[in-house]
Tab-separated table of C-alpha atoms and ligand atoms in Angstrom:
chain	number	residue	atom	x	y	z
A	1	MET	CA	0.000	0.000	0.000
A	2	ALA	CA	1.262	3.517	-0.823
A	3	ARG	CA	2.557	5.557	2.089
A	4	PRO	CA	0.049	8.214	3.229
A	5	LEU	CA	1.145	11.635	2.027
A	6	VAL	CA	0.759	14.792	4.113
A	7	THR	CA	1.606	18.219	2.699
A	8	VAL	CA	2.996	20.497	5.393
A	9	LEU	CA	2.596	24.275	5.019
A	10	PRO	CA	4.625	26.055	7.733
A	11	GLY	CA	3.650	29.602	6.656
A	12	ASP	CA	4.633	32.732	8.564
A	13	GLY	CA	5.410	34.035	12.057
A	14	ILE	CA	5.254	31.219	14.608
A	15	GLY	CA	3.881	28.863	11.907
A	16	PRO	CA	7.247	27.203	11.122
A	17	GLU	CA	8.114	26.856	14.837
A	18	VAL	CA	4.880	25.124	15.866
A	19	VAL	CA	4.710	23.009	12.708
A	20	GLU	CA	8.213	21.692	13.327
A	21	GLN	CA	7.124	20.257	16.677
A	22	ALA	CA	4.021	18.668	15.132
A	23	GLU	CA	6.195	17.096	12.408
A	24	ARG	CA	8.487	15.573	15.053
A	25	VAL	CA	5.478	14.081	16.828
A	26	LEU	CA	3.986	12.758	13.575
A	27	ARG	CA	7.294	11.117	12.654
A	28	ARG	CA	7.364	9.402	16.037
A	29	VAL	CA	3.817	8.004	16.086
A	30	ALA	CA	3.382	7.374	12.326
A	31	PRO	CA	6.858	6.928	10.822
A	32	ASP	CA	5.484	5.597	7.525
A	33	VAL	CA	3.611	8.844	6.766
A	34	GLU	CA	5.438	10.940	4.183
A	35	LEU	CA	5.669	14.638	5.098
A	36	VAL	CA	6.416	17.090	2.290
A	37	ARG	CA	6.849	20.816	2.974
A	38	ARG	CA	5.562	23.490	0.615
A	39	PRO	CA	5.551	27.320	0.892
A	40	ILE	CA	2.416	29.388	1.594
A	41	GLY	CA	1.536	32.895	2.791
A	42	GLY	CA	4.000	35.760	3.094
A	43	ALA	CA	6.934	33.351	2.916
A	44	ALA	CA	5.716	32.093	-0.478
A	45	LEU	CA	5.017	35.637	-1.665
A	46	ASP	CA	8.604	36.615	-0.859
A	47	GLU	CA	10.024	33.434	-2.345
A	48	VAL	CA	8.062	33.008	-5.578
A	49	GLY	CA	5.735	36.035	-5.865
A	50	SER	CA	2.459	34.285	-4.907
A	51	PRO	CA	0.931	33.574	-1.472
A	52	LEU	CA	-0.430	30.299	-2.879
A	53	PRO	CA	1.875	28.986	-5.604
A	54	GLU	CA	0.210	26.634	-8.116
A	55	SER	CA	2.680	23.910	-7.091
A	56	THR	CA	1.586	24.205	-3.434
A	57	LEU	CA	-2.094	23.868	-4.300
A	58	ALA	CA	-1.333	20.940	-6.608
A	59	ALA	CA	0.697	19.198	-3.876
A	60	CYS	CA	-2.181	19.642	-1.407
A	61	ARG	CA	-4.660	18.187	-3.880
A	62	GLU	CA	-2.477	15.129	-4.386
A	63	SER	CA	-2.066	14.418	-0.686
A	64	ASP	CA	-4.228	12.626	1.872
A	65	ALA	CA	-4.230	15.604	4.233
A	66	VAL	CA	-2.621	19.006	4.800
A	67	LEU	CA	-1.075	20.399	7.992
A	68	LEU	CA	-0.822	24.201	8.138
A	69	GLY	CA	0.884	26.522	10.637
A	70	ALA	CA	-0.419	30.070	10.141
A	71	VAL	CA	-0.058	32.873	7.620
A	72	GLY	CA	0.256	36.652	7.656
A	73	GLY	CA	2.082	39.352	9.536
A	74	PRO	CA	2.752	43.110	9.525
A	75	LYS	CA	5.269	42.802	6.694
A	76	TRP	CA	2.464	41.899	4.265
A	77	ASP	CA	-0.488	43.827	5.756
A	78	ASN	CA	-0.403	46.524	3.084
A	79	VAL	CA	0.484	44.421	0.057
A	80	GLN	CA	-1.464	45.439	-3.052
A	81	PRO	CA	-3.551	44.124	-4.684
A	82	VAL	CA	-5.301	42.532	-1.679
A	83	GLN	CA	-5.414	39.190	-3.502
A	84	LEU	CA	-1.685	38.942	-2.817
A	85	ARG	CA	-2.141	39.205	0.963
A	86	PRO	CA	-1.286	35.964	2.762
A	87	GLU	CA	-4.669	35.616	4.497
A	88	ILE	CA	-6.736	36.285	1.361
A	89	GLY	CA	-4.605	35.004	-1.516
A	90	GLY	CA	-3.028	32.273	0.631
A	91	LEU	CA	-5.300	30.770	3.254
A	92	LEU	CA	-8.774	31.693	1.946
A	93	ALA	CA	-7.758	30.706	-1.580
A	94	LEU	CA	-6.387	27.414	-0.272
A	95	ARG	CA	-9.585	26.577	1.642
A	96	LYS	CA	-11.659	27.427	-1.432
A	97	GLY	CA	-9.348	25.564	-3.817
A	98	LEU	CA	-9.599	22.431	-1.702
A	99	GLY	CA	-13.428	22.454	-1.496
A	100	LEU	CA	-13.557	22.163	2.296
A	101	SER	CA	-17.153	22.312	3.456
A	102	ALA	CA	-17.118	21.136	7.092
A	103	ASN	CA	-15.124	22.876	9.790
A	104	ILE	CA	-14.451	21.047	13.027
A	105	ARG	CA	-13.405	22.887	16.160
A	106	PRO	CA	-13.024	20.879	19.354
A	107	ALA	CA	-13.102	22.818	22.622
A	108	LYS	CA	-11.616	20.747	25.408
A	109	THR	CA	-10.358	21.884	28.773
A	110	TYR	CA	-7.535	19.882	30.262
A	111	PRO	CA	-8.089	19.472	34.015
A	112	ALA	CA	-4.553	20.768	34.642
A	113	LEU	CA	-5.507	24.046	32.935
A	114	LEU	CA	-8.939	24.486	34.496
A	115	ALA	CA	-7.899	27.747	36.150
A	116	ALA	CA	-7.549	29.343	32.660
A	117	SER	CA	-11.263	28.822	31.884
A	118	PRO	CA	-13.446	31.901	32.405
A	119	LEU	CA	-16.072	29.595	33.970
A	120	LYS	CA	-16.034	28.803	37.685
A	121	GLY	CA	-14.952	25.414	39.005
A	122	ASP	CA	-15.903	22.200	37.225
A	123	ALA	CA	-18.292	24.100	34.915
A	124	GLY	CA	-15.202	24.887	32.836
A	125	LEU	CA	-14.421	21.194	32.216
A	126	VAL	CA	-15.653	21.354	28.635
A	127	ASP	CA	-15.277	18.617	26.032
A	128	LEU	CA	-17.299	19.421	22.933
A	129	VAL	CA	-16.898	19.786	19.174
A	130	VAL	CA	-18.492	22.386	16.913
A	131	VAL	CA	-19.115	21.147	13.349
A	132	ARG	CA	-19.761	24.163	11.122
A	133	GLU	CA	-20.962	24.156	7.525
A	134	LEU	CA	-18.315	26.200	5.742
A	135	THR	CA	-19.194	26.874	2.107
A	136	GLY	CA	-22.922	27.703	2.094
A	137	GLY	CA	-25.377	30.041	3.788
A	138	ILE	CA	-25.348	33.793	3.981
A	139	TYR	CA	-21.592	34.153	3.392
A	140	PHE	CA	-22.021	32.897	-0.167
A	141	GLY	CA	-25.700	33.494	-1.159
A	142	GLN	CA	-26.605	35.650	-4.175
A	143	PRO	CA	-27.781	38.359	-4.547
A	144	ARG	CA	-25.490	40.283	-2.244
A	145	GLU	CA	-25.822	43.947	-3.075
A	146	ARG	CA	-26.677	47.542	-2.236
A	147	ARG	CA	-29.970	49.001	-3.450
A	148	GLU	CA	-31.813	52.343	-3.363
A	149	GLN	CA	-28.729	54.509	-3.866
A	150	GLY	CA	-26.783	52.474	-1.364
A	151	ARG	CA	-29.279	52.936	1.473
A	152	VAL	CA	-30.420	49.303	1.559
A	153	ALA	CA	-28.153	46.257	1.746
A	154	VAL	CA	-29.104	42.678	0.879
A	155	ASP	CA	-27.483	39.355	1.762
A	156	THR	CA	-29.139	36.112	0.813
A	157	CYS	CA	-29.061	32.884	2.810
A	158	VAL	CA	-29.302	29.741	0.676
A	159	TYR	CA	-28.996	26.094	1.736
A	160	SER	CA	-29.584	22.922	-0.253
A	161	VAL	CA	-30.527	19.511	1.147
A	162	GLU	CA	-27.206	18.122	-0.155
A	163	GLU	CA	-25.136	20.730	1.725
A	164	ILE	CA	-26.997	20.045	4.964
A	165	GLU	CA	-26.819	16.257	4.595
A	166	SER	CA	-23.105	16.379	3.969
A	167	VAL	CA	-22.242	18.299	7.150
A	168	ALA	CA	-24.821	16.380	9.206
A	169	HIS	CA	-23.147	13.084	8.244
A	170	VAL	CA	-19.814	14.439	9.490
A	171	ALA	CA	-21.419	15.399	12.817
A	172	PHE	CA	-23.191	12.078	13.371
A	173	ARG	CA	-20.063	10.067	12.527
A	174	MET	CA	-18.074	12.189	14.946
A	175	ALA	CA	-20.664	11.744	17.717
A	176	ARG	CA	-20.412	7.983	17.251
A	177	GLN	CA	-16.733	8.184	18.197
A	178	ARG	CA	-17.576	10.320	21.238
A	179	ARG	CA	-20.613	10.434	23.556
A	180	CYS	CA	-23.309	9.871	20.887
A	181	LEU	CA	-25.166	13.189	21.250
A	182	VAL	CA	-25.709	15.649	18.372
A	183	THR	CA	-27.136	19.101	19.077
A	184	SER	CA	-28.348	20.676	15.840
A	185	VAL	CA	-28.516	24.464	16.110
A	186	ASP	CA	-30.756	26.644	13.967
A	187	LYS	CA	-33.295	29.466	14.047
A	188	ALA	CA	-36.244	27.390	12.857
A	189	ASN	CA	-38.796	29.672	14.552
A	190	VAL	CA	-37.886	32.406	12.047
A	191	LEU	CA	-35.854	31.193	9.056
A	192	GLU	CA	-36.931	28.973	6.168
A	193	THR	CA	-33.352	27.728	5.669
A	194	SER	CA	-33.408	26.626	9.313
A	195	ARG	CA	-36.636	24.683	8.792
A	196	LEU	CA	-35.016	22.848	5.868
A	197	TRP	CA	-31.941	22.344	8.054
A	198	ARG	CA	-34.021	20.746	10.831
A	199	GLU	CA	-35.998	18.450	8.506
A	200	THR	CA	-32.829	17.295	6.754
A	201	VAL	CA	-30.869	16.669	9.952
A	202	GLU	CA	-33.792	14.617	11.276
A	203	ARG	CA	-33.732	12.473	8.145
A	204	VAL	CA	-29.972	11.927	8.425
A	205	ALA	CA	-30.436	10.982	12.100
A	206	GLU	CA	-32.498	7.953	11.037
A	207	GLU	CA	-29.261	6.444	9.646
A	208	PHE	CA	-27.693	6.759	13.116
A	209	PRO	CA	-30.197	5.217	15.569
A	210	ASP	CA	-27.437	4.870	18.185
A	211	VAL	CA	-26.875	8.660	18.249
A	212	GLN	CA	-29.256	10.945	20.131
A	213	LEU	CA	-30.365	14.126	18.312
A	214	GLU	CA	-31.665	17.319	19.878
A	215	HIS	CA	-32.468	20.716	18.344
A	216	LEU	CA	-31.643	24.058	19.925
A	217	LEU	CA	-32.328	27.568	18.734
A	218	VAL	CA	-29.102	29.490	18.272
A	219	ASP	CA	-29.860	32.092	20.958
A	220	ASN	CA	-30.553	29.349	23.491
A	221	CYS	CA	-27.378	27.504	22.449
A	222	ALA	CA	-25.264	30.637	22.977
A	223	MET	CA	-26.738	30.883	26.482
A	224	GLN	CA	-26.298	27.192	27.339
A	225	LEU	CA	-22.666	27.333	26.235
A	226	VAL	CA	-21.809	29.676	29.079
A	227	ARG	CA	-24.329	28.237	31.547
A	228	ASN	CA	-23.668	24.530	31.228
A	229	PRO	CA	-21.237	23.698	28.397
A	230	ARG	CA	-20.653	20.197	29.772
A	231	ARG	CA	-24.063	19.145	28.449
A	232	PHE	CA	-22.772	19.337	24.854
A	233	ASP	CA	-21.013	16.668	22.823
A	234	VAL	CA	-21.232	17.525	19.083
A	235	ILE	CA	-22.871	20.772	17.947
A	236	VAL	CA	-23.711	20.957	14.230
A	237	THR	CA	-24.769	24.199	12.650
A	238	GLU	CA	-24.747	26.405	9.580
A	239	ASN	CA	-21.991	28.773	8.534
A	240	LEU	CA	-22.882	32.050	10.284
A	241	PHE	CA	-24.084	30.495	13.563
A	242	GLY	CA	-21.041	28.209	13.551
A	243	ASP	CA	-18.666	31.130	13.119
A	244	VAL	CA	-19.964	32.733	16.308
A	245	LEU	CA	-20.558	29.593	18.397
A	246	SER	CA	-17.163	28.036	17.637
A	247	ASP	CA	-15.380	31.161	18.900
A	248	GLU	CA	-17.601	31.272	21.973
A	249	ALA	CA	-16.918	27.585	22.711
A	250	ALA	CA	-13.184	28.067	22.127
A	251	MET	CA	-12.964	30.784	24.743
A	252	LEU	CA	-14.393	28.438	27.386
A	253	THR	CA	-11.090	26.590	27.436
A	254	GLY	CA	-9.199	29.819	28.046
A	255	SER	CA	-6.184	29.327	25.804
A	256	LEU	CA	-5.698	30.037	22.113
A	257	GLY	CA	-2.459	28.050	22.031
A	258	MET	CA	-4.338	24.813	22.812
A	259	LEU	CA	-7.035	24.772	20.124
A	260	PRO	CA	-6.759	22.552	17.042
A	261	SER	CA	-9.098	22.592	14.035
A	262	ALA	CA	-9.919	20.642	10.897
A	263	SER	CA	-11.680	21.536	7.655
A	264	LEU	CA	-12.927	18.504	5.750
A	265	ARG	CA	-14.101	17.682	2.259
A	266	PRO	CA	-16.762	15.100	3.121
A	267	ASN	CA	-16.805	12.197	0.647
A	268	GLY	CA	-19.389	9.958	2.265
A	269	GLY	CA	-16.544	7.727	3.469
A	270	ALA	CA	-14.891	7.278	6.828
A	271	ASN	CA	-11.624	9.178	6.141
A	272	PRO	CA	-12.164	12.372	4.127
A	273	PHE	CA	-9.405	14.671	2.933
A	274	GLY	CA	-8.818	17.540	5.338
A	275	LEU	CA	-6.815	20.653	6.170
A	276	TYR	CA	-5.616	20.755	9.780
A	277	GLU	CA	-4.431	23.900	11.520
A	278	PRO	CA	-4.286	25.563	14.930
A	279	ALA	CA	-7.107	28.024	15.660
A	280	HIS	CA	-4.587	30.802	16.366
A	281	GLY	CA	-2.783	33.064	13.911
A	282	SER	CA	0.898	33.712	13.163
A	283	ALA	CA	1.504	35.659	16.429
A	284	PRO	CA	4.168	38.003	14.993
A	285	ASP	CA	4.703	39.500	18.479
A	286	ILE	CA	6.416	36.301	19.650
A	287	ALA	CA	7.680	34.835	16.351
A	288	GLY	CA	11.242	33.512	16.232
A	289	GLN	CA	11.668	33.615	20.014
A	290	ASN	CA	10.892	29.984	20.936
A	291	LEU	CA	7.888	31.267	22.951
A	292	ALA	CA	4.960	29.858	20.976
A	293	ASN	CA	2.845	27.048	22.363
A	294	PRO	CA	2.956	24.202	19.807
A	295	ILE	CA	0.141	22.167	21.402
A	296	ALA	CA	-2.672	23.444	19.129
A	297	THR	CA	-0.667	22.313	16.098
A	298	ILE	CA	0.357	19.017	17.714
A	299	LEU	CA	-3.329	18.341	18.504
A	300	SER	CA	-4.220	19.299	14.902
A	301	ALA	CA	-1.792	16.580	13.777
A	302	ALA	CA	-3.630	14.152	16.083
A	303	MET	CA	-6.940	15.116	14.425
A	304	LEU	CA	-5.318	14.554	11.021
A	305	LEU	CA	-4.309	11.038	12.024
A	306	ARG	CA	-7.760	10.228	13.402
A	307	LEU	CA	-9.996	11.806	10.745
A	308	SER	CA	-8.104	11.685	7.433
A	309	LEU	CA	-5.666	8.794	7.922
A	310	GLY	CA	-7.879	6.547	10.069
A	311	ARG	CA	-5.248	6.090	12.806
A	312	PRO	CA	-7.162	6.544	16.077
A	313	ASP	CA	-4.477	4.785	18.156
A	314	ALA	CA	-1.743	7.161	17.018
A	315	ALA	CA	-4.085	10.119	17.636
A	316	ASP	CA	-4.908	8.844	21.132
A	317	SER	CA	-1.261	8.475	22.026
A	318	ILE	CA	-0.597	12.124	21.100
A	319	GLU	CA	-3.646	13.443	22.959
A	320	LYS	CA	-2.874	11.423	26.075
A	321	ALA	CA	0.776	12.508	26.010
A	322	VAL	CA	-0.314	16.175	25.866
A	323	GLY	CA	-2.621	15.614	28.865
A	324	ARG	CA	0.186	14.006	30.889
A	325	VAL	CA	2.687	16.740	30.010
A	326	LEU	CA	0.231	19.333	31.323
A	327	GLU	CA	-0.452	17.293	34.451
A	328	ARG	CA	3.288	17.224	35.127
A	329	GLY	CA	3.148	21.023	35.180
A	330	VAL	CA	5.060	21.695	31.944
A	331	ARG	CA	3.888	25.085	30.617
A	332	THR	CA	4.732	27.380	27.739
A	333	ARG	CA	4.644	31.071	28.578
A	334	ASP	CA	1.013	31.566	27.507
A	335	LEU	CA	-0.105	28.824	29.934
A	336	ALA	CA	2.094	29.775	32.884
A	337	ALA	CA	0.636	31.741	35.786
A	338	ASP	CA	2.462	34.926	36.846
A	339	GLY	CA	5.907	34.012	38.161
A	340	GLU	CA	5.529	30.340	37.211
A	341	PRO	CA	8.461	28.905	35.216
A	342	TYR	CA	7.870	28.048	31.573
A	343	VAL	CA	9.544	26.197	28.718
A	344	GLY	CA	10.076	27.074	25.062
A	345	THR	CA	8.353	25.777	21.929
A	346	ALA	CA	10.980	23.107	21.224
A	347	GLU	CA	11.095	22.001	24.876
A	348	MET	CA	7.309	21.530	24.890
A	349	GLY	CA	7.747	19.373	21.764
A	350	ASN	CA	10.480	17.405	23.582
A	351	ALA	CA	8.211	16.875	26.593
A	352	VAL	CA	5.391	15.470	24.405
A	353	LEU	CA	7.851	13.192	22.586
A	354	ARG	CA	9.249	11.950	25.899
A	355	GLU	CA	5.769	11.062	27.166
A	356	ILE	CA	4.993	9.188	23.946
A	357	ALA	CA	8.293	7.293	24.198
A	358	GLU	CA	7.704	6.376	27.847
A	359	ARG	CA	4.006	5.476	27.836
A	360	GLY	CA	3.097	5.115	24.153
B	1	NAD	P1	-2.902	35.614	16.747
B	1	NAD	O1	-3.717	34.396	17.013
B	1	NAD	O2	-1.750	35.438	15.832
B	1	NAD	O3	-2.357	36.195	18.131
B	1	NAD	C1	-3.201	36.690	19.177
B	1	NAD	C2	-2.445	36.674	20.510
B	1	NAD	O4	-2.321	35.319	20.950
B	1	NAD	C3	-1.024	37.215	20.405
B	1	NAD	O5	-0.694	37.894	21.590
B	1	NAD	C4	-0.170	35.980	20.288
B	1	NAD	O6	1.149	36.134	20.788
B	1	NAD	C5	-0.952	34.951	21.082
B	1	NAD	N1	-0.785	33.589	20.529
B	1	NAD	C6	-1.363	33.102	19.400
B	1	NAD	N2	-0.971	31.845	19.204
B	1	NAD	C7	-0.148	31.517	20.218
B	1	NAD	C8	0.594	30.351	20.553
B	1	NAD	N3	0.556	29.233	19.806
B	1	NAD	N4	1.361	30.376	21.662
B	1	NAD	C9	1.402	31.473	22.449
B	1	NAD	N5	0.724	32.605	22.184
B	1	NAD	C10	-0.027	32.631	21.068
B	1	NAD	O7	-3.912	36.718	16.184
B	1	NAD	P2	-3.614	38.198	15.652
B	1	NAD	O8	-2.564	38.836	16.495
B	1	NAD	O9	-4.936	38.825	15.521
B	1	NAD	O10	-3.028	38.000	14.182
B	1	NAD	C11	-1.642	37.979	13.871
B	1	NAD	C12	-1.454	37.634	12.410
B	1	NAD	O11	-1.961	36.317	12.169
B	1	NAD	C13	-2.226	38.567	11.464
B	1	NAD	O12	-1.427	38.798	10.339
B	1	NAD	C14	-3.461	37.767	11.094
B	1	NAD	O13	-3.980	38.124	9.859
B	1	NAD	C15	-2.894	36.360	11.080
B	1	NAD	N6	-3.899	35.320	11.339
B	1	NAD	C16	-3.721	34.166	10.649
B	1	NAD	C17	-4.592	33.112	10.877
B	1	NAD	C18	-4.341	31.818	10.158
B	1	NAD	O14	-3.326	31.678	9.498
B	1	NAD	N7	-5.229	30.851	10.274
B	1	NAD	C19	-5.618	33.217	11.827
B	1	NAD	C20	-5.741	34.413	12.544
B	1	NAD	C21	-4.861	35.453	12.289
């Protein structure tokens, strides 16, 4: 069987530093996986004149999955035309070019980091996943225009049964690997797209009799997320609601440096192609100083192994090693309390590797 191929896009700022640690971990737990680096973002713009070179996009399309660091930084903030900016011409163009329609953002608090959660006591012990539809809804609906001499603006929200089914399947499959509860979030008391969403999700649920389905209105969901987030397992929702709810859920864990993400191209099968990246940006304020927390990227690599390569054991060993490292009190600067000692990016990578070597 051919070796699985992963294209690695280090990008800008802290991107190369955090990606390097994730590559070391991947090599340890899945030595047969081939990792090939390609340029993206400001680095690619400087190197070859494009934030997303054709050869990078082609390499991504030929691989089983993509691991990305982050793109952008002050050096490229004023580049003209805007299509050459790393975030627009690099990352957004990449996501579009790869046809990624389901975004997955886990929000999990590690007990050792509970104090960082804005919620009091055990309420902050969150372990949920937001599955967001990424290529439909109001962000893409036509018409989108100004009328009446610019005094009226119109955005259109469109959803098809196929788009809803596709993301619902991702959510139900994910719930099956977790606690078997899907919360579908909509605004069905007001919106026609939400009524179609609800009907379609209910039909998909019939294929998953072992998974419980509940519906929540988006305003209620936003409230429950801060009141009792532990009640959630998998939240599935449309593009705009997902944008807001995934950020809200992320903040419950208290640390940007800990949050992985995946964007999938659902194919009806068990192991879709996906782009995996930390939820944070390129953090130019700490770039090149060995201060970045690599855990979000290391956990993104674990998601890659589980979701796109079908290697749950390798993913588990990474996630457990991260938990144990934190329990031992190892902290990067962003996780350390005032006056508490901290380690650098590479040392955090070493600590995770050591745990994997010792306990598997
Ligand atoms: P950011 O996420 O890069 O940084 C926000 C704050 O969090 C900074 O203080 C930073 O030092 C800190 N931080 C982020 N990741 C960290 C980590 N792993 N370890 C320790 N601290 C960390 O967001 P920003 O400052 O708004 O954006 C900076 C640049 O990143 C901009 O050019 C922006 O366009 C780009 N950006 C890229 C992506 C992406 O590539 N997916 C996402 C967001 C922002």
